[in-house]
Tab-separated table of C-alpha atoms in Angstrom:
chain	number	residue	atom	x	y	z
A	1	GLN	CA	9.988	-23.062	-5.924
A	2	GLN	CA	12.950	-24.051	-3.952
A	3	ALA	CA	12.815	-27.618	-5.670
A	4	LEU	CA	11.969	-26.323	-8.766
A	5	ASN	CA	14.834	-23.873	-8.362
A	6	ARG	CA	17.640	-26.994	-7.411
A	7	GLY	CA	15.950	-29.061	-10.473
A	8	ILE	CA	17.947	-26.272	-12.418
A	9	ALA	CA	20.468	-25.343	-10.555
A	10	ALA	CA	22.269	-28.434	-10.680
A	11	VAL	CA	23.186	-28.398	-14.657
A	12	LYS	CA	26.507	-28.362	-14.825
A	13	GLU	CA	26.954	-26.556	-18.044
A	14	ASP	CA	24.985	-22.598	-18.334
A	15	ALA	CA	23.658	-23.562	-14.650
A	16	VAL	CA	23.080	-19.915	-14.066
A	17	GLU	CA	21.667	-18.969	-17.579
A	18	MET	CA	18.847	-21.662	-17.008
A	19	LEU	CA	17.818	-20.136	-14.195
A	20	ALA	CA	17.495	-16.568	-15.026
A	21	SER	CA	15.636	-18.067	-17.733
A	22	TYR	CA	13.407	-20.320	-16.283
A	23	GLY	CA	13.168	-17.185	-13.639
A	24	LEU	CA	11.676	-14.769	-15.868
A	25	ALA	CA	9.287	-17.651	-17.235
A	26	TYR	CA	7.893	-18.529	-14.316
A	27	SER	CA	7.174	-15.216	-12.879
A	28	LEU	CA	5.470	-14.558	-16.372
A	29	MET	CA	3.419	-16.897	-15.936
A	30	LYS	CA	3.217	-16.369	-12.070
A	31	PHE	CA	1.503	-13.310	-13.129
A	32	PHE	CA	-1.347	-14.664	-15.574
A	33	THR	CA	-1.748	-17.763	-12.934
A	34	GLY	CA	-2.274	-15.346	-10.120
A	35	PRO	CA	-5.818	-14.325	-11.024
A	36	MET	CA	-7.304	-18.350	-11.388
A	37	SER	CA	-6.716	-18.846	-7.996
A	38	ASP	CA	-9.028	-15.825	-6.456
A	39	PHE	CA	-11.624	-18.359	-8.472
A	40	LYS	CA	-11.499	-20.689	-4.641
A	41	ASN	CA	-13.602	-17.305	-3.443
A	42	VAL	CA	-15.850	-17.428	-6.287
A	43	GLY	CA	-16.131	-21.980	-5.379
A	44	LEU	CA	-15.990	-20.251	-1.860
A	45	VAL	CA	-19.221	-18.084	-1.854
A	46	PHE	CA	-21.278	-19.012	-5.374
A	47	VAL	CA	-21.406	-22.705	-6.047
A	48	ASN	CA	-24.196	-24.514	-4.283
A	49	SER	CA	-25.321	-27.022	-6.155
A	50	LYS	CA	-24.194	-28.855	-9.402
A	51	ARG	CA	-25.449	-26.230	-11.602
A	52	ASP	CA	-22.937	-23.452	-10.215
A	53	ARG	CA	-20.018	-25.857	-10.311
A	54	THR	CA	-20.907	-26.271	-14.453
A	55	LYS	CA	-20.452	-23.013	-14.668
A	56	ALA	CA	-17.417	-21.494	-11.921
A	57	VAL	CA	-15.722	-24.375	-14.616
A	58	LEU	CA	-17.130	-23.212	-17.405
A	59	CYS	CA	-15.347	-20.213	-16.693
A	60	MET	CA	-11.657	-21.064	-15.644
A	61	VAL	CA	-11.648	-23.528	-19.087
A	62	VAL	CA	-11.996	-20.543	-20.854
A	63	ALA	CA	-9.287	-18.520	-18.673
A	64	GLY	CA	-7.518	-21.409	-18.991
A	65	ALA	CA	-7.351	-21.074	-22.386
A	66	VAL	CA	-7.206	-17.441	-23.009
A	67	ALA	CA	-3.722	-17.665	-20.898
A	68	ALA	CA	-2.310	-20.827	-22.508
A	69	VAL	CA	-2.848	-18.053	-26.004
A	70	PHE	CA	-1.110	-15.394	-24.841
A	71	HIS	CA	1.743	-18.294	-23.828
A	72	THR	CA	1.907	-18.924	-27.298
A	73	LEU	CA	2.143	-16.238	-28.526
A	74	ILE	CA	4.611	-14.550	-26.431
A	75	ALA	CA	6.910	-17.907	-26.943
A	76	TYR	CA	6.213	-17.520	-30.856
A	77	SER	CA	5.045	-14.273	-32.399
A	78	ASP	CA	7.152	-10.416	-32.167
A	79	LEU	CA	5.624	-9.712	-29.362
A	80	GLY	CA	7.839	-12.007	-27.150
A	81	TYR	CA	11.204	-11.633	-28.985
A	82	TYR	CA	9.961	-7.846	-27.400
A	83	ILE	CA	8.758	-8.587	-24.063
A	84	ILE	CA	11.701	-11.163	-23.382
A	85	ASN	CA	14.743	-9.963	-25.380
A	86	LYS	CA	13.906	-6.416	-25.944
A	87	LEU	CA	12.805	-5.056	-22.629
A	88	HIS	CA	14.728	-6.829	-20.742
A	89	HIS	CA	17.884	-6.533	-22.664
A	90	VAL	CA	19.089	-9.975	-22.372
A	91	ASP	CA	21.345	-11.504	-25.446
A	92	GLU	CA	19.587	-13.925	-28.115
A	93	SER	CA	20.659	-17.242	-26.160
A	94	VAL	CA	18.742	-16.390	-22.768
A	95	GLY	CA	15.289	-15.059	-24.293
A	96	SER	CA	14.668	-17.909	-26.302
A	97	LYS	CA	15.180	-20.202	-23.278
A	98	THR	CA	12.815	-18.075	-20.765
A	99	ARG	CA	10.270	-18.163	-24.688
A	100	ARG	CA	11.008	-21.926	-24.854
A	101	ALA	CA	10.426	-21.996	-20.814
A	102	PHE	CA	6.827	-20.262	-21.184
A	103	LEU	CA	5.646	-21.876	-23.939
A	104	TYR	CA	6.301	-25.460	-22.065
A	105	LEU	CA	4.267	-23.330	-19.502
A	106	ALA	CA	1.838	-22.637	-21.683
A	107	ALA	CA	-1.023	-25.865	-20.110
A	108	PHE	CA	-0.335	-25.055	-16.342
A	109	PRO	CA	-2.657	-22.158	-15.097
A	110	PHE	CA	-5.640	-24.236	-16.692
A	111	MET	CA	-4.992	-27.260	-14.440
A	112	ASP	CA	-4.161	-24.580	-11.399
A	113	ALA	CA	-7.656	-22.819	-12.125
A	114	MET	CA	-9.094	-26.295	-12.212
A	115	ALA	CA	-7.502	-27.215	-8.788
A	116	TRP	CA	-8.582	-23.776	-6.611
A	117	THR	CA	-11.642	-24.038	-7.893
A	118	HIS	CA	-12.909	-27.611	-6.507
A	119	ALA	CA	-10.799	-26.337	-3.468
A	120	GLY	CA	-12.652	-23.339	-2.772
A	121	ILE	CA	-15.965	-25.753	-3.355
A	122	LEU	CA	-14.377	-28.076	-0.467
A	123	LEU	CA	-13.563	-25.403	1.697
A	124	LYS	CA	-17.205	-23.647	1.628
A	125	HIS	CA	-17.710	-27.652	3.152
A	126	LYS	CA	-14.910	-27.343	5.952
A	127	TYR	CA	-13.155	-29.906	3.735
A	128	SER	CA	-9.843	-27.721	4.806
A	129	PHE	CA	-7.872	-30.700	5.867
A	130	LEU	CA	-8.567	-32.072	2.303
A	131	VAL	CA	-7.543	-29.022	0.607
A	132	GLY	CA	-4.255	-28.639	2.851
A	133	CYS	CA	-3.579	-32.640	1.948
A	134	ALA	CA	-3.624	-31.838	-1.993
A	135	SER	CA	-1.209	-28.724	-1.232
A	136	ILE	CA	1.665	-30.464	1.018
A	137	SER	CA	0.981	-34.250	-2.299
A	138	ASP	CA	1.950	-31.149	-4.599
A	139	VAL	CA	4.695	-29.817	-3.056
A	140	ILE	CA	5.602	-33.497	-2.348
A	141	ALA	CA	5.455	-35.011	-5.495
A	142	GLN	CA	7.234	-31.979	-7.334
A	143	VAL	CA	10.223	-32.372	-4.709
A	144	VAL	CA	10.340	-36.146	-5.488
A	145	PHE	CA	10.094	-35.644	-9.610
A	146	VAL	CA	12.582	-33.580	-9.127
A	147	ALA	CA	15.301	-35.983	-7.863
A	148	ILE	CA	14.043	-38.172	-10.821
A	149	LEU	CA	14.333	-36.246	-13.482
A	150	LEU	CA	18.089	-35.088	-11.882
A	151	HIS	CA	18.868	-39.305	-12.780
A	152	SER	CA	17.521	-38.997	-16.189
A	153	HIS	CA	18.754	-37.746	-19.411
A	154	LEU	CA	16.789	-34.302	-19.773
A	155	GLU	CA	19.981	-32.923	-17.759
A	156	CYS	CA	21.724	-33.570	-20.681
A	157	ARG	CA	19.051	-32.749	-23.388
A	158	GLU	CA	16.842	-29.998	-22.153
A	159	PRO	CA	16.843	-28.961	-18.791
A	160	LEU	CA	14.489	-26.679	-18.654
A	161	LEU	CA	12.426	-29.361	-18.738
A	162	ILE	CA	13.783	-31.055	-15.419
A	163	PRO	CA	11.461	-28.245	-12.805
A	164	ILE	CA	8.227	-27.786	-15.618
A	165	LEU	CA	8.233	-31.330	-15.841
A	166	SER	CA	7.620	-31.651	-12.438
A	167	LEU	CA	5.706	-28.420	-11.733
A	168	TYR	CA	2.841	-30.432	-13.982
A	169	MET	CA	3.037	-33.251	-11.756
A	170	GLY	CA	2.692	-31.743	-8.820
A	171	ALA	CA	-0.187	-29.656	-10.195
A	172	LEU	CA	-2.358	-33.380	-11.297
A	173	VAL	CA	-1.581	-34.681	-8.301
A	174	ARG	CA	-3.236	-31.345	-6.233
A	175	CYS	CA	-6.211	-31.522	-9.066
A	176	THR	CA	-6.659	-34.726	-8.910
A	177	THR	CA	-6.248	-35.051	-5.099
A	178	LEU	CA	-9.445	-31.872	-4.990
A	179	CYS	CA	-11.540	-33.454	-7.975
A	180	LEU	CA	-11.614	-36.680	-6.530
A	181	GLY	CA	-12.448	-34.899	-2.715
A	182	TYR	CA	-15.099	-32.836	-4.055
A	183	TYR	CA	-17.062	-36.009	-6.341
A	184	ARG	CA	-16.281	-37.904	-3.139
A	185	ASN	CA	-17.404	-35.786	-0.451
A	186	ILE	CA	-19.757	-33.122	-1.787
A	187	HIS	CA	-20.991	-33.888	-5.268
A	188	ASP	CA	-23.461	-36.230	-3.704
A	189	VAL	CA	-24.593	-33.829	-1.414
A	190	ILE	CA	-25.279	-30.795	-2.952
A	191	PRO	CA	-28.546	-30.079	-5.536
A	192	ASP	CA	-28.881	-30.117	-8.709
A	193	ARG	CA	-30.107	-26.038	-8.373
A	194	SER	CA	-29.934	-23.874	-5.814
A	195	GLY	CA	-32.869	-22.927	-4.983
A	196	PRO	CA	-34.184	-19.381	-3.230
A	197	GLU	CA	-33.767	-20.647	0.636
A	198	MET	CA	-29.909	-20.942	-0.526
A	199	GLY	CA	-29.536	-17.549	-1.768
A	200	GLY	CA	-30.832	-18.471	-5.316
A	201	GLU	CA	-28.719	-19.518	-8.359
A	202	ALA	CA	-25.194	-17.644	-9.320
A	203	THR	CA	-24.606	-16.195	-12.699
A	204	ILE	CA	-21.694	-16.574	-14.540
A	205	ARG	CA	-22.305	-12.542	-14.678
A	206	LYS	CA	-22.400	-12.735	-11.066
A	207	MET	CA	-19.278	-15.208	-10.536
A	208	LEU	CA	-16.842	-12.581	-12.855
A	209	SER	CA	-18.521	-9.330	-11.255
A	210	PHE	CA	-17.492	-10.627	-7.853
A	211	TRP	CA	-14.016	-12.361	-8.919
A	212	TRP	CA	-12.467	-9.927	-11.171
A	213	PRO	CA	-11.850	-7.494	-7.731
A	214	LEU	CA	-9.937	-9.950	-6.650
A	215	ALA	CA	-8.114	-11.102	-9.470
A	216	LEU	CA	-7.038	-7.392	-9.920
A	217	ILE	CA	-5.522	-7.299	-6.383
A	218	LEU	CA	-4.162	-10.494	-7.141
A	219	ALA	CA	-2.588	-9.675	-10.642
A	220	THR	CA	-1.144	-6.196	-9.273
A	221	GLN	CA	0.668	-8.278	-6.373
A	222	ARG	CA	2.210	-10.976	-9.164
A	223	ILE	CA	3.211	-8.320	-11.666
A	224	SER	CA	5.744	-7.097	-8.842
A	225	ARG	CA	7.971	-9.652	-9.691
A	226	PRO	CA	8.370	-9.305	-13.361
A	227	ILE	CA	8.838	-5.509	-12.887
A	228	VAL	CA	12.030	-6.286	-10.838
A	229	ASN	CA	12.903	-8.910	-12.871
A	230	LEU	CA	12.675	-6.665	-15.883
A	231	PHE	CA	14.617	-3.381	-14.557
A	232	VAL	CA	17.684	-5.480	-12.750
A	233	SER	CA	18.025	-6.687	-16.158
A	234	ARG	CA	17.926	-3.338	-17.917
A	235	ASP	CA	19.611	-1.922	-15.337
A	236	LEU	CA	22.624	-4.054	-15.961
A	237	GLY	CA	22.668	-3.817	-19.440
A	238	GLY	CA	21.695	-7.044	-20.556
A	239	SER	CA	25.551	-8.547	-19.346
A	240	SER	CA	26.216	-12.124	-17.814
A	241	SER	CA	26.096	-10.004	-14.465
A	242	ALA	CA	22.410	-9.144	-15.350
A	243	THR	CA	21.692	-13.335	-16.113
A	244	GLU	CA	23.327	-13.837	-12.712
A	245	ALA	CA	21.302	-10.793	-11.479
A	246	VAL	CA	18.177	-12.619	-12.235
A	247	ALA	CA	19.589	-15.817	-11.253
A	248	ILE	CA	20.069	-14.836	-7.269
A	249	LEU	CA	16.135	-12.976	-7.361
A	250	THR	CA	14.563	-16.610	-9.021
A	251	ALA	CA	16.835	-18.266	-6.107
A	252	THR	CA	15.784	-16.289	-2.860
A	253	TYR	CA	12.224	-14.666	-4.046
A	254	PRO	CA	10.277	-17.703	-2.618
A	255	VAL	CA	12.223	-17.593	0.825
A	256	GLY	CA	11.165	-14.001	1.433
A	257	HIS	CA	7.727	-15.197	0.179
A	258	MET	CA	7.325	-17.548	3.297
A	259	PRO	CA	6.667	-15.405	6.020
A	260	TYR	CA	3.642	-13.798	4.566
A	261	GLY	CA	2.055	-16.501	1.698
A	262	TRP	CA	-0.771	-16.821	4.495
A	263	LEU	CA	-2.599	-13.597	4.116
A	264	THR	CA	-3.796	-14.895	0.995
A	265	GLU	CA	-5.232	-17.732	2.886
A	266	ILE	CA	-6.572	-15.652	5.475
A	267	ARG	CA	-9.607	-14.668	3.312
A	268	ALA	CA	-10.966	-17.625	3.362
A	269	VAL	CA	-11.771	-17.858	6.630
A	270	TYR	CA	-14.479	-15.642	7.576
A	271	PRO	CA	-16.617	-16.883	4.422
A	272	ALA	CA	-16.459	-20.032	5.595
A	273	PHE	CA	-18.275	-19.161	8.680
A	274	ASP	CA	-19.823	-16.379	8.476
A	275	LYS	CA	-23.537	-16.811	9.776
A	276	ASN	CA	-25.238	-14.409	7.694
A	277	ASN	CA	-24.621	-16.278	4.483
A	278	PRO	CA	-27.520	-18.328	2.875
A	279	SER	CA	-25.436	-20.403	1.372
A	280	ASN	CA	-23.704	-21.915	4.641
A	281	LYS	CA	-26.764	-23.578	5.482
A	282	LEU	CA	-25.892	-26.340	3.576
A	283	VAL	CA	-23.235	-27.461	6.145
A	284	ASN	CA	-24.745	-28.890	9.566
A	285	THR	CA	-22.197	-27.571	11.705
A	286	ASN	CA	-22.127	-27.704	14.857
A	287	SER	CA	-18.518	-24.520	15.661
A	288	THR	CA	-19.485	-20.951	17.281
A	289	VAL	CA	-16.976	-19.632	15.506
A	290	THR	CA	-17.261	-15.509	15.966
A	291	ALA	CA	-15.619	-12.369	13.537
A	292	THR	CA	-14.165	-11.616	17.273
A	293	HIS	CA	-12.050	-15.434	16.917
A	294	ILE	CA	-11.137	-15.074	13.195
A	295	LYS	CA	-9.623	-11.196	14.238
A	296	LYS	CA	-7.674	-13.592	17.140
A	297	PHE	CA	-6.707	-16.007	14.892
A	298	THR	CA	-5.253	-13.719	12.249
A	299	PHE	CA	-3.228	-11.952	15.109
A	300	VAL	CA	-1.962	-15.166	16.156
A	301	CYS	CA	-1.366	-15.443	12.457
A	302	MET	CA	1.258	-12.251	12.172
A	303	ALA	CA	2.342	-13.355	15.369
A	304	LEU	CA	4.201	-16.004	14.229
A	305	SER	CA	5.027	-14.693	10.478
A	306	LEU	CA	7.057	-11.709	12.575
A	307	THR	CA	8.997	-14.535	14.789
A	308	VAL	CA	9.478	-16.108	11.057
């Protein structure tokens, strides 16, 4: 996120306005994609066969399509004008740039959903190193493309596309890495259907029933930043000070997120090593990880976070 913000901040003219517009659009987009990332836990728990994986992917295709529809509505309809311009009290220029950026981000939830679904399947089979490499490749791709696009004509024609295209390229690299990792390491190993010894075949209803409480929690967490942007912008009456304040929040928020980001990932550890989970019998491992080990590991992560 810091690299993406740098792509906007490098614009010579209207840098503050561009950063505020991108920040408003990005925070709203993250609210829509937040629930998608928790589908990693569905892949971690329920996907034991090729048929289960197909159902999980189908759920995410539908969720990505719904998110894209909302993006389009907010970009073009009166609903978007009310949410962006009226509620936030931003001027016409910032509002139009925000809605345009939101439209450009419409396809990102679908790519993010595909990546997280396969990340969960890989974590289930202990390929966490591959998942980590995919995430790091995502970051590297974003930084590289920001640097490349800053030397293109986009800086003059459409500066908003610099961070947005870089975001897409990073997501494409991550999604491709995870999908290739799945097909190379897991697809030929798992059965076509889940038998009773693996807990039976998962249904779409079971997946959604498991997913929606987790998604609700993460959506509630993600809505906090749009609400903060809303109150800051309204409190300053949509003036230039409001635009500057939202731009500052956009630049500083990723730094504040760093110390506690691990909390959302620690949830994947226990399901992957739980010996009572029938689906874990698929994985041949000699690890002796217990709940006590996981607790100690969590406390070490917390100590490191507090140190940072």
